[in-house]
Amino acid sequence: DQQVKQNSPSLSVQEGRISILNCDYTNSMFDYFLWYKKYPAEGPTFLISISSIKDKNEDGRFTVFLNKSAKHLSLHIVPSQPGDSAVYFCAASNTDKLIFGTGTRLQVFP
Amino acid sequence: GAGVSQSPRYKVAKRGQDVALRCDPISGHVSLFWYQQALGQGPEFLTYFQNEAQLDKSGLPSDRFFAERPEGSVSTLKIQRTQQEDSAVYLCASSLTEVSYEQYFGPGTRLTVT
């Protein structure tokens, strides 16, 4: 039973445009959400997070939106750059562990 | 180094062999986590330490898996009598405090059991 779902395995976006990555969760007890970025042969790198008491958090080109009623969060990257090409994981937590989605591979082309 | 390091980076084991995977967390980080990542999946939680205490081992798939962090710093994940289904990338992460959700990951150890 997957508690955190990323239904799009891949996304392709032109450089300069907006990338929107989506994530759905089932457990209403989750109180903190994070996005990680992963390059091949490297571990995941923390990108941005949001507490369940907020609905938006912004850091430079990255913005995370949380819709608790829909149990949905999204990561917006604008403008997208070729260096953003990676696998993005959504993760959620309510205790000590992080529960990850299966990831979305983002490809930003020129 | 400044980040989490893991060794070896790659390990090939024959079915039935024992393996030991090492994690050096960021200096001063209180919490340490082990995750298993199968191909095409996200990382899945195995176990968690706060200093030297193993507070949660609910994700360990069987009693063949054992983790320790005896001095509250370096950790070792041991897998006994490896099976083919153990083939995966094993990721270690650390975080600064007991309540920090932001975990910093090492590069992982890719284990292949033949």
PDB file of C-alpha atoms in Angstrom:
ATOM      1  CA  ASP A   1       0.000   0.000   0.000  1.00  0.00           C
ATOM      2  CA  GLN A   2       1.780   3.090  -1.264  1.00  0.00           C
ATOM      3  CA  GLN A   3       1.231   6.037   1.073  1.00  0.00           C
ATOM      4  CA  VAL A   4       3.065   8.506  -1.168  1.00  0.00           C
ATOM      5  CA  LYS A   5       2.444   8.387  -4.902  1.00  0.00           C
ATOM      6  CA  GLN A   6       4.043  10.074  -7.853  1.00  0.00           C
ATOM      7  CA  ASN A   7       1.884   9.046 -10.767  1.00  0.00           C
ATOM      8  CA  SER A   8       4.008  10.532 -13.525  1.00  0.00           C
ATOM      9  CA  PRO A   9       7.193   8.532 -14.040  1.00  0.00           C
ATOM     10  CA  SER A  10       8.597  11.146 -16.400  1.00  0.00           C
ATOM     11  CA  LEU A  11       8.206  14.733 -17.521  1.00  0.00           C
ATOM     12  CA  SER A  12       9.820  16.619 -20.375  1.00  0.00           C
ATOM     13  CA  VAL A  13       9.942  20.434 -20.355  1.00  0.00           C
ATOM     14  CA  GLN A  14      11.602  23.047 -22.508  1.00  0.00           C
ATOM     15  CA  GLU A  15      14.290  25.202 -20.959  1.00  0.00           C
ATOM     16  CA  GLY A  16      12.836  28.429 -19.544  1.00  0.00           C
ATOM     17  CA  ARG A  17       9.350  27.021 -19.072  1.00  0.00           C
ATOM     18  CA  ILE A  18       7.726  25.884 -15.838  1.00  0.00           C
ATOM     19  CA  SER A  19       8.114  22.315 -14.559  1.00  0.00           C
ATOM     20  CA  ILE A  20       5.331  21.021 -12.318  1.00  0.00           C
ATOM     21  CA  LEU A  21       5.875  17.773 -10.444  1.00  0.00           C
ATOM     22  CA  ASN A  22       2.997  16.253  -8.543  1.00  0.00           C
ATOM     23  CA  CYS A  23       2.663  14.047  -5.498  1.00  0.00           C
ATOM     24  CA  ASP A  24      -0.342  12.539  -3.704  1.00  0.00           C
ATOM     25  CA  TYR A  25      -0.477  10.997  -0.255  1.00  0.00           C
ATOM     26  CA  THR A  26      -2.993   8.977   1.691  1.00  0.00           C
ATOM     27  CA  ASN A  27      -2.024   9.432   5.345  1.00  0.00           C
ATOM     28  CA  SER A  28      -3.562  12.561   6.862  1.00  0.00           C
ATOM     29  CA  MET A  29      -1.174  12.251   9.830  1.00  0.00           C
ATOM     30  CA  PHE A  30       1.822  13.304   7.732  1.00  0.00           C
ATOM     31  CA  ASP A  31       2.997  16.666   9.072  1.00  0.00           C
ATOM     32  CA  TYR A  32       6.029  17.442   6.965  1.00  0.00           C
ATOM     33  CA  PHE A  33       6.770  17.061   3.275  1.00  0.00           C
ATOM     34  CA  LEU A  34      10.022  17.259   1.361  1.00  0.00           C
ATOM     35  CA  TRP A  35      11.307  17.136  -2.182  1.00  0.00           C
ATOM     36  CA  TYR A  36      14.614  15.496  -3.030  1.00  0.00           C
ATOM     37  CA  LYS A  37      16.518  15.563  -6.285  1.00  0.00           C
ATOM     38  CA  LYS A  38      18.673  12.662  -7.414  1.00  0.00           C
ATOM     39  CA  TYR A  39      21.350  12.422 -10.067  1.00  0.00           C
ATOM     40  CA  PRO A  40      22.605   9.004 -11.283  1.00  0.00           C
ATOM     41  CA  ALA A  41      25.061   7.268  -8.932  1.00  0.00           C
ATOM     42  CA  GLU A  42      24.489   9.882  -6.220  1.00  0.00           C
ATOM     43  CA  GLY A  43      22.303   9.938  -3.142  1.00  0.00           C
ATOM     44  CA  PRO A  44      19.159  12.090  -3.010  1.00  0.00           C
ATOM     45  CA  THR A  45      19.806  15.775  -2.301  1.00  0.00           C
ATOM     46  CA  PHE A  46      17.381  17.788  -0.199  1.00  0.00           C
ATOM     47  CA  LEU A  47      15.680  20.504  -2.248  1.00  0.00           C
ATOM     48  CA  ILE A  48      12.796  22.105  -0.392  1.00  0.00           C
ATOM     49  CA  SER A  49      10.283  21.262   2.317  1.00  0.00           C
ATOM     50  CA  ILE A  50       6.961  22.361   3.734  1.00  0.00           C
ATOM     51  CA  SER A  51       5.217  21.917   7.044  1.00  0.00           C
ATOM     52  CA  SER A  52       1.595  20.811   7.058  1.00  0.00           C
ATOM     53  CA  ILE A  53       0.593  24.112   8.692  1.00  0.00           C
ATOM     54  CA  LYS A  54       1.578  26.007   5.549  1.00  0.00           C
ATOM     55  CA  ASP A  55       0.298  25.869   1.994  1.00  0.00           C
ATOM     56  CA  LYS A  56       3.263  27.337   0.166  1.00  0.00           C
ATOM     57  CA  ASN A  57       7.009  27.571   0.540  1.00  0.00           C
ATOM     58  CA  GLU A  58       9.307  29.283  -1.915  1.00  0.00           C
ATOM     59  CA  ASP A  59      13.071  29.122  -2.363  1.00  0.00           C
ATOM     60  CA  GLY A  60      14.447  30.823  -5.433  1.00  0.00           C
ATOM     61  CA  ARG A  61      13.220  29.014  -8.540  1.00  0.00           C
ATOM     62  CA  PHE A  62      11.541  26.305  -6.461  1.00  0.00           C
ATOM     63  CA  THR A  63       8.083  26.541  -4.900  1.00  0.00           C
ATOM     64  CA  VAL A  64       6.204  23.788  -3.123  1.00  0.00           C
ATOM     65  CA  PHE A  65       2.422  23.953  -2.768  1.00  0.00           C
ATOM     66  CA  LEU A  66       0.446  21.855  -0.310  1.00  0.00           C
ATOM     67  CA  ASN A  67      -3.295  21.172  -0.592  1.00  0.00           C
ATOM     68  CA  LYS A  68      -4.205  19.270   2.543  1.00  0.00           C
ATOM     69  CA  SER A  69      -7.837  18.746   1.684  1.00  0.00           C
ATOM     70  CA  ALA A  70      -6.822  17.035  -1.547  1.00  0.00           C
ATOM     71  CA  LYS A  71      -3.781  15.378   0.055  1.00  0.00           C
ATOM     72  CA  HIS A  72      -1.724  16.714  -2.802  1.00  0.00           C
ATOM     73  CA  LEU A  73       1.508  18.597  -3.141  1.00  0.00           C
ATOM     74  CA  SER A  74       3.380  19.923  -6.095  1.00  0.00           C
ATOM     75  CA  LEU A  75       6.814  21.289  -6.888  1.00  0.00           C
ATOM     76  CA  HIS A  76       7.100  24.147  -9.347  1.00  0.00           C
ATOM     77  CA  ILE A  77      10.414  24.971 -10.959  1.00  0.00           C
ATOM     78  CA  VAL A  78      10.537  28.194 -12.908  1.00  0.00           C
ATOM     79  CA  PRO A  79      12.365  28.864 -15.086  1.00  0.00           C
ATOM     80  CA  SER A  80      13.501  25.301 -15.763  1.00  0.00           C
ATOM     81  CA  GLN A  81      17.164  24.801 -16.621  1.00  0.00           C
ATOM     82  CA  PRO A  82      18.982  21.844 -18.221  1.00  0.00           C
ATOM     83  CA  GLY A  83      20.814  21.262 -14.924  1.00  0.00           C
ATOM     84  CA  ASP A  84      17.443  20.521 -13.318  1.00  0.00           C
ATOM     85  CA  SER A  85      17.275  17.263 -15.284  1.00  0.00           C
ATOM     86  CA  ALA A  86      17.192  14.564 -12.594  1.00  0.00           C
ATOM     87  CA  VAL A  87      14.818  12.255 -10.742  1.00  0.00           C
ATOM     88  CA  TYR A  88      12.670  14.073  -8.179  1.00  0.00           C
ATOM     89  CA  PHE A  89      11.309  12.274  -5.132  1.00  0.00           C
ATOM     90  CA  CYS A  90       8.505  13.480  -2.945  1.00  0.00           C
ATOM     91  CA  ALA A  91       8.731  12.367   0.700  1.00  0.00           C
ATOM     92  CA  ALA A  92       6.467  12.645   3.731  1.00  0.00           C
ATOM     93  CA  SER A  93       6.977  12.172   7.452  1.00  0.00           C
ATOM     94  CA  ASN A  94       5.050  12.097  10.681  1.00  0.00           C
ATOM     95  CA  THR A  95       7.550  10.384  12.933  1.00  0.00           C
ATOM     96  CA  ASP A  96      11.163   9.491  12.460  1.00  0.00           C
ATOM     97  CA  LYS A  97      11.145   8.020   8.980  1.00  0.00           C
ATOM     98  CA  LEU A  98      10.623   9.473   5.528  1.00  0.00           C
ATOM     99  CA  ILE A  99       8.212   7.728   3.166  1.00  0.00           C
ATOM    100  CA  PHE A 100       9.162   8.282  -0.445  1.00  0.00           C
ATOM    101  CA  GLY A 101       7.256   8.213  -3.696  1.00  0.00           C
ATOM    102  CA  THR A 102       8.627   6.318  -6.690  1.00  0.00           C
ATOM    103  CA  GLY A 103      10.053   9.436  -8.324  1.00  0.00           C
ATOM    104  CA  THR A 104       9.524  11.480 -11.469  1.00  0.00           C
ATOM    105  CA  ARG A 105      12.288  11.795 -14.030  1.00  0.00           C
ATOM    106  CA  LEU A 106      12.464  15.386 -15.267  1.00  0.00           C
ATOM    107  CA  GLN A 107      14.173  16.144 -18.549  1.00  0.00           C
ATOM    108  CA  VAL A 108      14.734  19.804 -19.440  1.00  0.00           C
ATOM    109  CA  PHE A 109      15.656  20.236 -23.077  1.00  0.00           C
ATOM    110  CA  PRO A 110      17.086  23.359 -24.794  1.00  0.00           C
TER     111      PRO A 110
ATOM    112  CA  GLY B   1      34.694  15.427   3.991  1.00  0.00           C
ATOM    113  CA  ALA B   2      31.603  17.484   4.688  1.00  0.00           C
ATOM    114  CA  GLY B   3      28.984  15.014   3.536  1.00  0.00           C
ATOM    115  CA  VAL B   4      27.779  11.523   4.356  1.00  0.00           C
ATOM    116  CA  SER B   5      30.120   8.883   3.012  1.00  0.00           C
ATOM    117  CA  GLN B   6      29.457   5.197   2.413  1.00  0.00           C
ATOM    118  CA  SER B   7      31.693   2.277   1.615  1.00  0.00           C
ATOM    119  CA  PRO B   8      32.041   0.242  -0.415  1.00  0.00           C
ATOM    120  CA  ARG B   9      30.272   2.008  -3.281  1.00  0.00           C
ATOM    121  CA  TYR B  10      29.730  -1.314  -5.063  1.00  0.00           C
ATOM    122  CA  LYS B  11      29.596  -4.801  -3.681  1.00  0.00           C
ATOM    123  CA  VAL B  12      29.046  -8.088  -5.472  1.00  0.00           C
ATOM    124  CA  ALA B  13      28.271 -11.036  -3.219  1.00  0.00           C
ATOM    125  CA  LYS B  14      27.521 -14.657  -3.956  1.00  0.00           C
ATOM    126  CA  ARG B  15      24.210 -15.881  -2.601  1.00  0.00           C
ATOM    127  CA  GLY B  16      24.705 -17.004   0.968  1.00  0.00           C
ATOM    128  CA  GLN B  17      27.628 -14.700   1.745  1.00  0.00           C
ATOM    129  CA  ASP B  18      27.547 -12.132   4.541  1.00  0.00           C
ATOM    130  CA  VAL B  19      28.147  -8.462   3.735  1.00  0.00           C
ATOM    131  CA  ALA B  20      28.838  -5.346   5.816  1.00  0.00           C
ATOM    132  CA  LEU B  21      28.078  -1.860   4.577  1.00  0.00           C
ATOM    133  CA  ARG B  22      29.547   1.183   6.295  1.00  0.00           C
ATOM    134  CA  CYS B  23      28.190   4.687   6.761  1.00  0.00           C
ATOM    135  CA  ASP B  24      30.058   7.745   8.026  1.00  0.00           C
ATOM    136  CA  PRO B  25      27.485  10.444   8.820  1.00  0.00           C
ATOM    137  CA  ILE B  26      28.098  14.161   8.884  1.00  0.00           C
ATOM    138  CA  SER B  27      30.112  14.976  11.995  1.00  0.00           C
ATOM    139  CA  GLY B  28      27.884  15.953  14.897  1.00  0.00           C
ATOM    140  CA  HIS B  29      24.685  14.634  13.367  1.00  0.00           C
ATOM    141  CA  VAL B  30      22.586  12.946  15.993  1.00  0.00           C
ATOM    142  CA  SER B  31      20.267  10.878  13.828  1.00  0.00           C
ATOM    143  CA  LEU B  32      21.214   8.225  11.293  1.00  0.00           C
ATOM    144  CA  PHE B  33      18.948   6.343   8.904  1.00  0.00           C
ATOM    145  CA  TRP B  34      19.300   3.399   6.559  1.00  0.00           C
ATOM    146  CA  TYR B  35      17.140   3.017   3.452  1.00  0.00           C
ATOM    147  CA  GLN B  36      16.915   0.377   0.735  1.00  0.00           C
ATOM    148  CA  GLN B  37      16.222   1.462  -2.838  1.00  0.00           C
ATOM    149  CA  ALA B  38      15.232  -1.147  -5.393  1.00  0.00           C
ATOM    150  CA  LEU B  39      15.481  -0.400  -9.089  1.00  0.00           C
ATOM    151  CA  GLY B  40      12.805   2.043 -10.222  1.00  0.00           C
ATOM    152  CA  GLN B  41      11.515   2.622  -6.694  1.00  0.00           C
ATOM    153  CA  GLY B  42      11.925   5.277  -4.066  1.00  0.00           C
ATOM    154  CA  PRO B  43      14.060   4.671  -0.972  1.00  0.00           C
ATOM    155  CA  GLU B  44      12.355   2.536   1.670  1.00  0.00           C
ATOM    156  CA  PHE B  45      13.081   2.962   5.362  1.00  0.00           C
ATOM    157  CA  LEU B  46      15.019   0.214   7.118  1.00  0.00           C
ATOM    158  CA  THR B  47      16.124   1.520  10.499  1.00  0.00           C
ATOM    159  CA  TYR B  48      16.904   4.649  12.543  1.00  0.00           C
ATOM    160  CA  PHE B  49      19.431   5.538  15.236  1.00  0.00           C
ATOM    161  CA  GLN B  50      19.507   8.426  17.626  1.00  0.00           C
ATOM    162  CA  ASN B  51      23.108   8.550  18.770  1.00  0.00           C
ATOM    163  CA  GLU B  52      23.918   4.925  19.570  1.00  0.00           C
ATOM    164  CA  ALA B  53      20.335   3.890  20.303  1.00  0.00           C
ATOM    165  CA  GLN B  54      18.436   2.055  17.604  1.00  0.00           C
ATOM    166  CA  LEU B  55      14.966   3.539  18.026  1.00  0.00           C
ATOM    167  CA  ASP B  56      13.177   2.010  15.074  1.00  0.00           C
ATOM    168  CA  LYS B  57      14.007  -1.112  13.112  1.00  0.00           C
ATOM    169  CA  SER B  58      10.555  -1.759  11.780  1.00  0.00           C
ATOM    170  CA  GLY B  59      11.706  -1.616   8.140  1.00  0.00           C
ATOM    171  CA  LEU B  60      14.317  -4.363   8.326  1.00  0.00           C
ATOM    172  CA  PRO B  61      12.966  -7.050   5.968  1.00  0.00           C
ATOM    173  CA  SER B  62      14.151 -10.060   7.935  1.00  0.00           C
ATOM    174  CA  ASP B  63      16.325 -11.158  10.827  1.00  0.00           C
ATOM    175  CA  ARG B  64      19.182 -11.519   8.349  1.00  0.00           C
ATOM    176  CA  PHE B  65      19.503  -7.725   8.467  1.00  0.00           C
ATOM    177  CA  PHE B  66      21.274  -6.145  11.406  1.00  0.00           C
ATOM    178  CA  ALA B  67      22.461  -2.572  11.995  1.00  0.00           C
ATOM    179  CA  GLU B  68      24.595  -1.008  14.681  1.00  0.00           C
ATOM    180  CA  ARG B  69      26.045   2.354  15.630  1.00  0.00           C
ATOM    181  CA  PRO B  70      28.040   1.524  18.771  1.00  0.00           C
ATOM    182  CA  GLU B  71      29.632   4.925  19.428  1.00  0.00           C
ATOM    183  CA  GLY B  72      26.928   7.119  18.013  1.00  0.00           C
ATOM    184  CA  SER B  73      28.883   7.967  14.876  1.00  0.00           C
ATOM    185  CA  VAL B  74      29.798   5.383  12.213  1.00  0.00           C
ATOM    186  CA  SER B  75      27.132   2.797  11.441  1.00  0.00           C
ATOM    187  CA  THR B  76      27.302  -0.629   9.857  1.00  0.00           C
ATOM    188  CA  LEU B  77      24.481  -2.471   8.130  1.00  0.00           C
ATOM    189  CA  LYS B  78      25.115  -6.203   8.019  1.00  0.00           C
ATOM    190  CA  ILE B  79      23.245  -8.654   5.854  1.00  0.00           C
ATOM    191  CA  GLN B  80      23.724 -12.330   6.592  1.00  0.00           C
ATOM    192  CA  ARG B  81      23.253 -15.147   4.079  1.00  0.00           C
ATOM    193  CA  THR B  82      22.488 -12.740   1.252  1.00  0.00           C
ATOM    194  CA  GLN B  83      19.692 -13.583  -1.181  1.00  0.00           C
ATOM    195  CA  GLN B  84      19.082 -12.299  -4.689  1.00  0.00           C
ATOM    196  CA  GLU B  85      16.175 -10.162  -3.487  1.00  0.00           C
ATOM    197  CA  ASP B  86      18.640  -8.235  -1.321  1.00  0.00           C
ATOM    198  CA  SER B  87      20.131  -6.696  -4.471  1.00  0.00           C
ATOM    199  CA  ALA B  88      19.490  -2.959  -4.193  1.00  0.00           C
ATOM    200  CA  VAL B  89      21.143   0.345  -3.397  1.00  0.00           C
ATOM    201  CA  TYR B  90      21.523   0.872   0.342  1.00  0.00           C
ATOM    202  CA  LEU B  91      21.400   4.523   1.316  1.00  0.00           C
ATOM    203  CA  CYS B  92      22.495   6.057   4.579  1.00  0.00           C
ATOM    204  CA  ALA B  93      21.279   9.479   5.723  1.00  0.00           C
ATOM    205  CA  SER B  94      21.946  11.657   8.741  1.00  0.00           C
ATOM    206  CA  SER B  95      20.229  14.634  10.285  1.00  0.00           C
ATOM    207  CA  LEU B  96      21.436  17.218  12.745  1.00  0.00           C
ATOM    208  CA  THR B  97      18.963  16.775  15.572  1.00  0.00           C
ATOM    209  CA  GLU B  98      16.436  14.317  16.915  1.00  0.00           C
ATOM    210  CA  VAL B  99      13.555  16.199  15.349  1.00  0.00           C
ATOM    211  CA  SER B 100      15.031  17.344  12.047  1.00  0.00           C
ATOM    212  CA  TYR B 101      13.170  16.038   9.062  1.00  0.00           C
ATOM    213  CA  GLU B 102      15.850  17.204   6.653  1.00  0.00           C
ATOM    214  CA  GLN B 103      18.033  14.214   6.042  1.00  0.00           C
ATOM    215  CA  TYR B 104      21.322  14.333   4.154  1.00  0.00           C
ATOM    216  CA  PHE B 105      22.050  11.254   2.090  1.00  0.00           C
ATOM    217  CA  GLY B 106      25.250   9.490   1.184  1.00  0.00           C
ATOM    218  CA  PRO B 107      25.901   8.180  -2.342  1.00  0.00           C
ATOM    219  CA  GLY B 108      24.749   4.680  -1.464  1.00  0.00           C
ATOM    220  CA  THR B 109      26.198   1.184  -1.777  1.00  0.00           C
ATOM    221  CA  ARG B 110      24.984  -0.822  -4.737  1.00  0.00           C
ATOM    222  CA  LEU B 111      24.741  -4.466  -3.671  1.00  0.00           C
ATOM    223  CA  THR B 112      24.422  -7.155  -6.302  1.00  0.00           C
ATOM    224  CA  VAL B 113      23.821 -10.713  -5.142  1.00  0.00           C
ATOM    225  CA  THR B 114      24.601 -13.358  -7.769  1.00  0.00           C
TER     226      THR B 114
END
